[in-house]
Coordinates of C-alpha atoms in Angstrom, one line a residue:
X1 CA -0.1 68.2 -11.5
X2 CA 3.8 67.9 -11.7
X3 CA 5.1 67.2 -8.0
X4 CA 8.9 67.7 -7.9
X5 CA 10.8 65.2 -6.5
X6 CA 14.6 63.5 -5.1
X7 CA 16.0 60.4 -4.2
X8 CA 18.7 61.2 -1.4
X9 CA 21.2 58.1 0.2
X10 CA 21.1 58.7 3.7
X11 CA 23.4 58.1 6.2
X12 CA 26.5 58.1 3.9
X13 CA 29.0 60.0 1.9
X14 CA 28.8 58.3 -1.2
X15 CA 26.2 57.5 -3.8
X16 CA 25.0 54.8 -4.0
X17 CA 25.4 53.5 -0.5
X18 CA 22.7 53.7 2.6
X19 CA 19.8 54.1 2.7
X20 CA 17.9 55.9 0.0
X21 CA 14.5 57.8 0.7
X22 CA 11.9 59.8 -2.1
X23 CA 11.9 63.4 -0.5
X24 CA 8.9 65.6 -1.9
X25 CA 8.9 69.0 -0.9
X26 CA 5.3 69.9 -1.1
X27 CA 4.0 73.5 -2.5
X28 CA 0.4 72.4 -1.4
X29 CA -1.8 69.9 0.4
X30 CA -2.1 66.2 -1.1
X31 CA -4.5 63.6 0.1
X32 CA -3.3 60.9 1.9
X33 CA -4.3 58.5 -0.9
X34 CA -1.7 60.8 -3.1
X35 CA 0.8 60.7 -1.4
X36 CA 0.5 56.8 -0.4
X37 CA 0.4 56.3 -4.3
X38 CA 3.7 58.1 -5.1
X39 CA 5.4 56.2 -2.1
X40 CA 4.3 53.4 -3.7
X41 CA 4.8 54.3 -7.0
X42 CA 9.3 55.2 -5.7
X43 CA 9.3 51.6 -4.4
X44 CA 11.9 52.6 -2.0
X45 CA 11.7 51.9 1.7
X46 CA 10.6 55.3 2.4
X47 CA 9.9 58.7 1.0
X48 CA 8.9 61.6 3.0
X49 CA 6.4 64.7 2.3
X50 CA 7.4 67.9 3.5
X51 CA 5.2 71.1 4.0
X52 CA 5.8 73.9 5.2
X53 CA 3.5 76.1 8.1
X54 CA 3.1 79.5 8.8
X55 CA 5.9 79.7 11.5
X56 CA 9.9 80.3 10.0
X57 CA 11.9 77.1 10.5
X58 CA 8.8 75.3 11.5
X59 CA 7.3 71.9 9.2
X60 CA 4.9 69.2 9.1
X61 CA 6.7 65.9 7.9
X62 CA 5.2 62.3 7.2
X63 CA 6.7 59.3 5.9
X64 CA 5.4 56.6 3.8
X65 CA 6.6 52.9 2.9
X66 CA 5.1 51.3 -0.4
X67 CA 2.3 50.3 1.7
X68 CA 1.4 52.5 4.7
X69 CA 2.2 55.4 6.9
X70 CA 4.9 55.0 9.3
X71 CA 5.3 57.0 13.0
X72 CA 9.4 57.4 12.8
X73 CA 11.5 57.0 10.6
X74 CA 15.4 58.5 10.9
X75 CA 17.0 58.0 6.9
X76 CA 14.1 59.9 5.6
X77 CA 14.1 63.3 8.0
X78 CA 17.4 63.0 7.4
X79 CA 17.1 62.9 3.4
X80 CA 14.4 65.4 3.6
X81 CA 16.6 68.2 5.8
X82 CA 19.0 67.8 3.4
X83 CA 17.1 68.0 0.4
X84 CA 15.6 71.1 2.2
X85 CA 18.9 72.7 2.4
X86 CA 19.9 72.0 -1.1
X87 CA 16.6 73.5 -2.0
X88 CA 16.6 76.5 -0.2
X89 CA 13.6 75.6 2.0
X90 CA 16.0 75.8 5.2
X91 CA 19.1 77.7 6.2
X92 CA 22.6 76.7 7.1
X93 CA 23.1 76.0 11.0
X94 CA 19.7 77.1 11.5
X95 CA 17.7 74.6 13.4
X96 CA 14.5 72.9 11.4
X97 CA 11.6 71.4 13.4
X98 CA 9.4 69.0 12.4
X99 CA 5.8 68.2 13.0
X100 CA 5.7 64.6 13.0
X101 CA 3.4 61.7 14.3
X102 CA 6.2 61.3 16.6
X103 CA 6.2 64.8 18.1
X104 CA 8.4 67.5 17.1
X105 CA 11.9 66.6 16.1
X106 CA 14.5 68.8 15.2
X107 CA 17.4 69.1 13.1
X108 CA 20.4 70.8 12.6
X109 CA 23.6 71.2 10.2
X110 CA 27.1 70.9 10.7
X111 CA 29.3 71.2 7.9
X112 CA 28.7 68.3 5.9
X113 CA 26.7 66.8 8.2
X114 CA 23.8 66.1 10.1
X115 CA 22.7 65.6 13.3
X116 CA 18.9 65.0 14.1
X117 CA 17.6 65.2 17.7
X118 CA 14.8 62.2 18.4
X119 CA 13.0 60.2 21.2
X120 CA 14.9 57.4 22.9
X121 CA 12.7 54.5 22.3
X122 CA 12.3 52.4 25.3
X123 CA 13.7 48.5 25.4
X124 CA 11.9 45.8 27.5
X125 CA 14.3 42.9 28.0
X126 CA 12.1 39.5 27.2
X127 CA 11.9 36.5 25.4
X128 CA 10.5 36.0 22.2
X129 CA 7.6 33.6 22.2
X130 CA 9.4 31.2 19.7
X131 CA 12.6 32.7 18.9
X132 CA 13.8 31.8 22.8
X133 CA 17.3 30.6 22.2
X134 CA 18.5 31.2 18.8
X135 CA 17.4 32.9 15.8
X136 CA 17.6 31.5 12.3
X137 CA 20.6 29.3 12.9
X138 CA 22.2 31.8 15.6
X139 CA 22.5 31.8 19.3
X140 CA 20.5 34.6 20.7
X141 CA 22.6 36.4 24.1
X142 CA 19.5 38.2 24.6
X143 CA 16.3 39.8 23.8
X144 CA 14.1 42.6 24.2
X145 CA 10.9 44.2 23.1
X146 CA 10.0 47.8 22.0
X147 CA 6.6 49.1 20.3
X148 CA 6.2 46.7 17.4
X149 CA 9.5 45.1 17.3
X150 CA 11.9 42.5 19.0
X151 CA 15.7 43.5 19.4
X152 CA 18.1 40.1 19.0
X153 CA 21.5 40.4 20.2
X154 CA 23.3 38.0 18.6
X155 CA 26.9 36.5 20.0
X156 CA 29.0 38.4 17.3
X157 CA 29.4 40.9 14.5
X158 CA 29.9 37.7 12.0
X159 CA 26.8 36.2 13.4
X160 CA 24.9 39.3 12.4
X161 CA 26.4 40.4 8.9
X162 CA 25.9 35.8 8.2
X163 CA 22.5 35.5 9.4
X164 CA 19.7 34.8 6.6
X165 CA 16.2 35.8 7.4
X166 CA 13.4 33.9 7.1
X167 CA 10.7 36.9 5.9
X168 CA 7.1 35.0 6.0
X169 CA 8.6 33.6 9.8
X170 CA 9.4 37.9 10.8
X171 CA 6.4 38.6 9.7
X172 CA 4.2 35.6 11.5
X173 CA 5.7 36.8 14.7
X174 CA 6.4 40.1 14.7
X175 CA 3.9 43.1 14.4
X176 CA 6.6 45.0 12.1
X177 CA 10.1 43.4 12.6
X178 CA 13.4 42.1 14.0
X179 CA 16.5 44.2 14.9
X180 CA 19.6 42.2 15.3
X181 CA 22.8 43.7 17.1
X182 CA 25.9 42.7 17.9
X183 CA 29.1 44.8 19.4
X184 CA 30.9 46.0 16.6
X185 CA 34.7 43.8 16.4
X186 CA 36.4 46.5 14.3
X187 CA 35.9 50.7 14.2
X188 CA 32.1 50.4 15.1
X189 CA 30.8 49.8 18.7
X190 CA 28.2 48.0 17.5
X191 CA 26.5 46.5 14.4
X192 CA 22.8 45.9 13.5
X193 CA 20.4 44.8 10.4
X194 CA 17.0 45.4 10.3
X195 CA 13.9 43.4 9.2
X196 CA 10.7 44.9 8.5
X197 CA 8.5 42.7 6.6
X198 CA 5.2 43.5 7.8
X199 CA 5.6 47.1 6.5
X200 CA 6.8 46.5 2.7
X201 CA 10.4 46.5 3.7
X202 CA 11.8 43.0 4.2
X203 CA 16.0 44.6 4.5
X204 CA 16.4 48.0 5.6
X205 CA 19.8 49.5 4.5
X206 CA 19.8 51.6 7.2
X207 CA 17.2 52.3 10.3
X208 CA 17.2 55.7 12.4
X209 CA 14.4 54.5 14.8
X210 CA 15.9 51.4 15.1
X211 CA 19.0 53.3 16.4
X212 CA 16.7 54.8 18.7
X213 CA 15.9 51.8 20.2
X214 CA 19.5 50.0 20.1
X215 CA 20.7 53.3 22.2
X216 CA 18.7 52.6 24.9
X217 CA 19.1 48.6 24.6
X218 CA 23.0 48.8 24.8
X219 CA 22.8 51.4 28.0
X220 CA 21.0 49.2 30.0
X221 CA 22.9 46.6 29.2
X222 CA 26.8 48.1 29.4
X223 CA 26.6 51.5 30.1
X224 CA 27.1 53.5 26.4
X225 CA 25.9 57.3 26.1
X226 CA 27.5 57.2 22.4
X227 CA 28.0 54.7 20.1
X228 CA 29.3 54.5 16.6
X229 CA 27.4 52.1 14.7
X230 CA 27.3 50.3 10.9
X231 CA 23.7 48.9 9.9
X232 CA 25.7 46.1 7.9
X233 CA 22.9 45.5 5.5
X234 CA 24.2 45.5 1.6
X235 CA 24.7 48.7 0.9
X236 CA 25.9 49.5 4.7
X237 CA 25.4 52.9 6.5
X238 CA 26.8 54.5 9.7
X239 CA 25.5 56.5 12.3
X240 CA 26.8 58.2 15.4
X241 CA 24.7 58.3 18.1
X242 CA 24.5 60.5 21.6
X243 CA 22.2 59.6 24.7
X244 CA 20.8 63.0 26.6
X245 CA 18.3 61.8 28.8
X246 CA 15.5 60.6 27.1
X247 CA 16.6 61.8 23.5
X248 CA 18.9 60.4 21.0
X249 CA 21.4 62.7 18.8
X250 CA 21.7 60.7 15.7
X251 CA 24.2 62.3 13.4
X252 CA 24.8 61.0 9.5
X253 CA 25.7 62.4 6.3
X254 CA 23.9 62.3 3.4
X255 CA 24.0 62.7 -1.0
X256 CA 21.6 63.3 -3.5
X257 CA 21.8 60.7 -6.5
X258 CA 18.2 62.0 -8.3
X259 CA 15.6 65.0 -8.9
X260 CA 12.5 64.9 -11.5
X261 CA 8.9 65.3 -11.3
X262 CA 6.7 63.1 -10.7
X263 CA 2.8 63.5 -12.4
X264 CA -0.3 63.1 -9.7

């Protein structure tokens, strides 16, 4: 069976830049196992399975890493709607909704872009166990907790783009991974990489649910109800995000660099 399949760059105008996601836009049901395999087999950070239901506009989406099923992830739905558009599986300005192990979330285009309506992830300011004062070489102004991950806000955007992680110490103390933030010195309110080396993804170019979480970090802590932020990984991404109570507006652009088939 000949699955088709795209590699889209996510949260970026360019190819070649963000973060790209696998995007399979499925005619029929695969088993988990299947669709585990061709994540695995795309080695990319993510790649997302599309189906469609019996209700217009309406769609189940999951998202796997090389190694296991994830419950949010922000490049990919973006990827996917796009890819859905270009496909003809959605229509222009109409909204999508998606199934997800994260409840529905819905996007929407704008022109070129666009924006993707998700949960605010709750912050828990706290100190990491070890990490209490600095992190890999860097004084940490703070700390918090969310589901899974720590946040690290580090004194400045140089601090974040300089700091080298130490993967095998992320992943002896942390369930997934570390965000590190900074506010941005330049154009961008803030900056932020993302470890994840518990699930198969030791750099993310660029993180939607970390976003989610850095939203509600950074209005506790000053106040923001938008923010333009770079994830100042290697390839480097930016999003644009809006606080509405306890959603997040995250809105990016995106470009499609591949289509094939892939055999299961």
């Amino acid at each position: 069976m000949k699955i088709p399949i795209a590699v889209i760059d996510a949260f970026t105008n360019r190819a070649f830049a963000g973060n790209p996601a696998g995007v399979c836009l499925l005619d029929q049901e695969l088993t988990s196992d299947q669709v585990q395999s061709i994540a695995m087999e795309m080695n990319l950070s993510e790649t997302a399975f599309v189906q469609k239901t019996q209700k217009r506009g309406y769609y189940s989406l999951r998202w796997f890493t090389p190694t296991l099923e994830i419950d949010l992830c922000g490049h990919a739905t973006l990827a996917a709607s796009f890819w859905m558009l270009r496909s003809g599986w959605a229509v222009e300005g109409e909204m999508i909704h998606f199934a997800t192990l994260s409840g529905e979330l819905r996007v929407k285009s704008e022109g070129d872009w666009l924006i993707m309506d998700f949960p605010l992830i709750p912050t828990f300011t706290n100190t990491h166990p070890k990490f209490k004062s600095s992190l890999f070489g860097h004084a940490i102004v703070q700390a918090a907790q969310l589901n899974k991950n720590w946040i690290f806000e580090l004194e400045d955007e140089k601090a974040v783009r300089a700091l080298i992680p130490d993967f095998p110490e992320i992943a002896r103390n942390s369930e997934e991974g570390f965000i590190i933030t900074a506010k941005g010195e330049g154009e961008y309110d803030i900056v932020s990489r993302f470890f994840g080396p518990n699930v198969g993804v030791p750099e993310d170019p660029v993180t939607g649910f970390a976003h989610c979480a850095l939203m509600d970090y950074w209005n506790q802590k000053v106040g923001m109800t938008q923010i333009k932020a770079y994830q100042a990984s290697k390839r480097g991404g930016e999003l644009f995000l809006e606080k509405h109570d306890d959603r997040v507006l995250i809105k990016g652009q995106a470009v499609a660099v591949l289509e094939g088939l892939i055999n299961v």
